[in-house]
Amino acid sequence: MNARPTETPLTARDTLRLRELCDRQDILDCIHRYCRAVDRFDRDLLLSVYHPDAIDDHGVFVGGPEAFADWAFRYHKQFQECSHHMVTNHTCELDGDTAHTETYWLFSGINRGGPSSLHFGRYLDRFERRGGKWAIAARACIIEWHAAL
């Protein structure tokens, strides 16, 4: 007869680590939703990644989520036939209901009437968990390199 292994109950440390893993995944999922929302012009999805009082600093634009959605969609519709936002390296420092993240991003756009563009940079975000939901409270978008292709 096969003996069934005895399950070891979770320790307090295990429970904390599980909570941290879930928090990190919720934050990364939020960043992925941002990319999808911008590329698909999905306003509701884009607004869901921000707290209503958040500030987004994209260099040429600084403002709240509603104004950012207006600006971003108008800009991309005016200058690109399509765009792709992708994220790569990601770090996340949790501190209770606040998290500070740095996420490397890549943007490619097929431009209207001109060469395509490629941009690399970082999102520097402050996330806050409010009412059990992680969302961006403040974002700085840093463009580090760009080229026309």
Coordinates of C-alpha atoms in Angstrom, one line a residue:
M1 CA 0.0 0.0 0.0
N2 CA 1.4 3.4 -1.0
A3 CA 1.7 5.8 1.9
R4 CA 0.4 9.3 1.2
P5 CA 2.9 12.0 2.1
T6 CA 1.9 14.0 5.1
E7 CA 1.0 17.6 4.2
T8 CA 3.0 20.2 6.1
P9 CA 0.8 23.2 7.1
L10 CA 1.8 26.6 5.8
T11 CA 4.0 28.6 8.1
A12 CA 3.5 32.3 8.7
R13 CA 6.5 32.9 6.4
D14 CA 4.9 30.7 3.7
T15 CA 1.7 32.7 3.9
L16 CA 3.5 36.0 3.7
R17 CA 5.5 34.7 0.6
L18 CA 2.3 33.5 -1.0
R19 CA 0.7 36.9 -0.5
E20 CA 3.8 38.6 -1.9
L21 CA 3.7 36.4 -5.0
C22 CA 0.1 37.1 -5.6
D23 CA 0.7 40.9 -5.2
R24 CA 3.6 40.8 -7.6
Q25 CA 1.5 38.9 -10.2
D26 CA -1.5 41.2 -9.8
I27 CA 0.9 44.2 -10.4
L28 CA 2.5 42.6 -13.5
D29 CA -1.0 41.6 -14.8
C30 CA -1.9 45.3 -14.5
I31 CA 1.1 46.3 -16.6
H32 CA 0.2 43.8 -19.2
R33 CA -3.3 45.1 -19.3
Y34 CA -1.9 48.6 -19.9
C35 CA -0.1 47.4 -23.0
R36 CA -3.1 45.6 -24.4
A37 CA -5.4 48.5 -23.7
V38 CA -3.2 51.1 -25.5
D39 CA -2.7 48.9 -28.5
R40 CA -6.4 48.0 -28.8
F41 CA -7.8 51.4 -28.0
D42 CA -9.7 49.9 -25.1
R43 CA -10.5 52.9 -22.9
D44 CA -12.2 51.0 -20.1
L45 CA -9.3 48.6 -19.9
L46 CA -6.8 51.4 -19.9
L47 CA -8.7 53.3 -17.1
S48 CA -8.8 50.1 -15.0
V49 CA -5.0 50.1 -14.6
Y50 CA -5.0 53.5 -12.9
H51 CA -6.5 54.8 -9.7
P52 CA -8.8 57.7 -10.6
D53 CA -6.5 60.2 -9.0
A54 CA -3.3 58.8 -10.6
I55 CA -0.8 61.0 -12.4
D56 CA 0.9 59.8 -15.6
D57 CA 4.0 61.6 -16.8
H58 CA 4.8 60.7 -20.4
G59 CA 7.1 63.6 -20.9
V60 CA 5.0 65.5 -23.5
F61 CA 1.9 64.7 -21.5
V62 CA 1.3 64.9 -17.7
G63 CA -2.1 64.4 -16.3
G64 CA -4.8 62.0 -15.0
P65 CA -6.1 58.8 -16.4
E66 CA -9.0 60.2 -18.4
A67 CA -6.9 62.9 -20.0
F68 CA -4.1 60.4 -20.6
A69 CA -6.5 58.0 -22.4
D70 CA -7.7 60.9 -24.6
W71 CA -4.2 62.0 -25.4
A72 CA -2.7 58.5 -26.0
F73 CA -5.6 57.3 -28.3
R74 CA -5.6 60.6 -30.3
Y75 CA -1.8 60.5 -30.7
H76 CA -1.7 56.8 -31.8
K77 CA -4.7 57.2 -34.2
Q78 CA -3.1 60.3 -35.7
F79 CA 0.4 59.0 -36.2
Q80 CA 0.3 55.2 -36.4
E81 CA -1.5 52.6 -38.4
C82 CA -0.8 50.1 -35.6
S83 CA 1.3 49.9 -32.5
H84 CA 2.7 47.3 -30.2
H85 CA 3.7 47.9 -26.6
M86 CA 5.7 45.1 -24.9
V87 CA 7.4 44.8 -21.6
T88 CA 10.5 42.9 -20.6
N89 CA 12.6 43.2 -17.4
H90 CA 10.5 44.0 -14.4
T91 CA 11.4 44.7 -10.7
C92 CA 8.9 45.2 -7.9
E93 CA 9.6 46.4 -4.4
L94 CA 6.6 45.8 -2.1
D95 CA 6.0 47.8 1.0
G96 CA 2.6 46.9 2.5
D97 CA -0.1 48.4 0.2
T98 CA 2.5 50.3 -1.9
A99 CA 4.8 49.0 -4.5
H100 CA 7.5 50.6 -6.6
T101 CA 8.2 49.0 -10.0
E102 CA 10.6 49.5 -12.8
T103 CA 9.5 47.9 -16.1
Y104 CA 11.5 48.0 -19.3
W105 CA 9.3 48.5 -22.4
L106 CA 9.6 48.3 -26.2
F107 CA 7.2 50.2 -28.5
S108 CA 7.0 49.7 -32.2
G109 CA 4.7 51.7 -34.4
I110 CA 3.9 51.5 -38.1
N111 CA 3.7 55.2 -38.8
R112 CA 1.3 56.8 -41.3
G113 CA 3.1 58.3 -44.3
G114 CA 6.6 57.7 -42.9
P115 CA 9.1 55.3 -41.5
S116 CA 8.2 52.9 -38.7
S117 CA 9.4 53.7 -35.3
L118 CA 11.0 51.8 -32.5
H119 CA 11.3 53.1 -28.9
F120 CA 12.8 51.6 -25.7
G121 CA 12.4 52.8 -22.2
R122 CA 11.2 52.2 -18.7
Y123 CA 8.0 52.7 -16.7
L124 CA 8.7 53.9 -13.2
D125 CA 5.5 53.2 -11.3
R126 CA 4.1 53.6 -7.9
F127 CA 1.3 51.1 -7.3
E128 CA -1.1 51.2 -4.5
R129 CA -3.5 48.6 -3.3
R130 CA -6.8 50.2 -2.5
G131 CA -9.9 48.2 -1.7
G132 CA -8.0 45.1 -2.5
K133 CA -7.1 46.2 -6.0
W134 CA -3.5 47.1 -7.2
A135 CA -3.4 50.0 -9.7
I136 CA -1.0 52.7 -10.8
A137 CA -1.0 55.8 -8.6
A138 CA 1.9 57.5 -10.4
R139 CA 3.8 56.7 -13.5
A140 CA 6.8 58.2 -15.2
C141 CA 7.5 57.0 -18.7
I142 CA 11.2 57.3 -19.6
I143 CA 12.2 57.1 -23.3
E144 CA 15.8 56.0 -23.5
W145 CA 16.2 55.3 -27.2
H146 CA 14.3 55.6 -30.4
A147 CA 14.8 55.2 -34.1
A148 CA 13.0 55.5 -37.4
L149 CA 13.1 52.3 -39.4

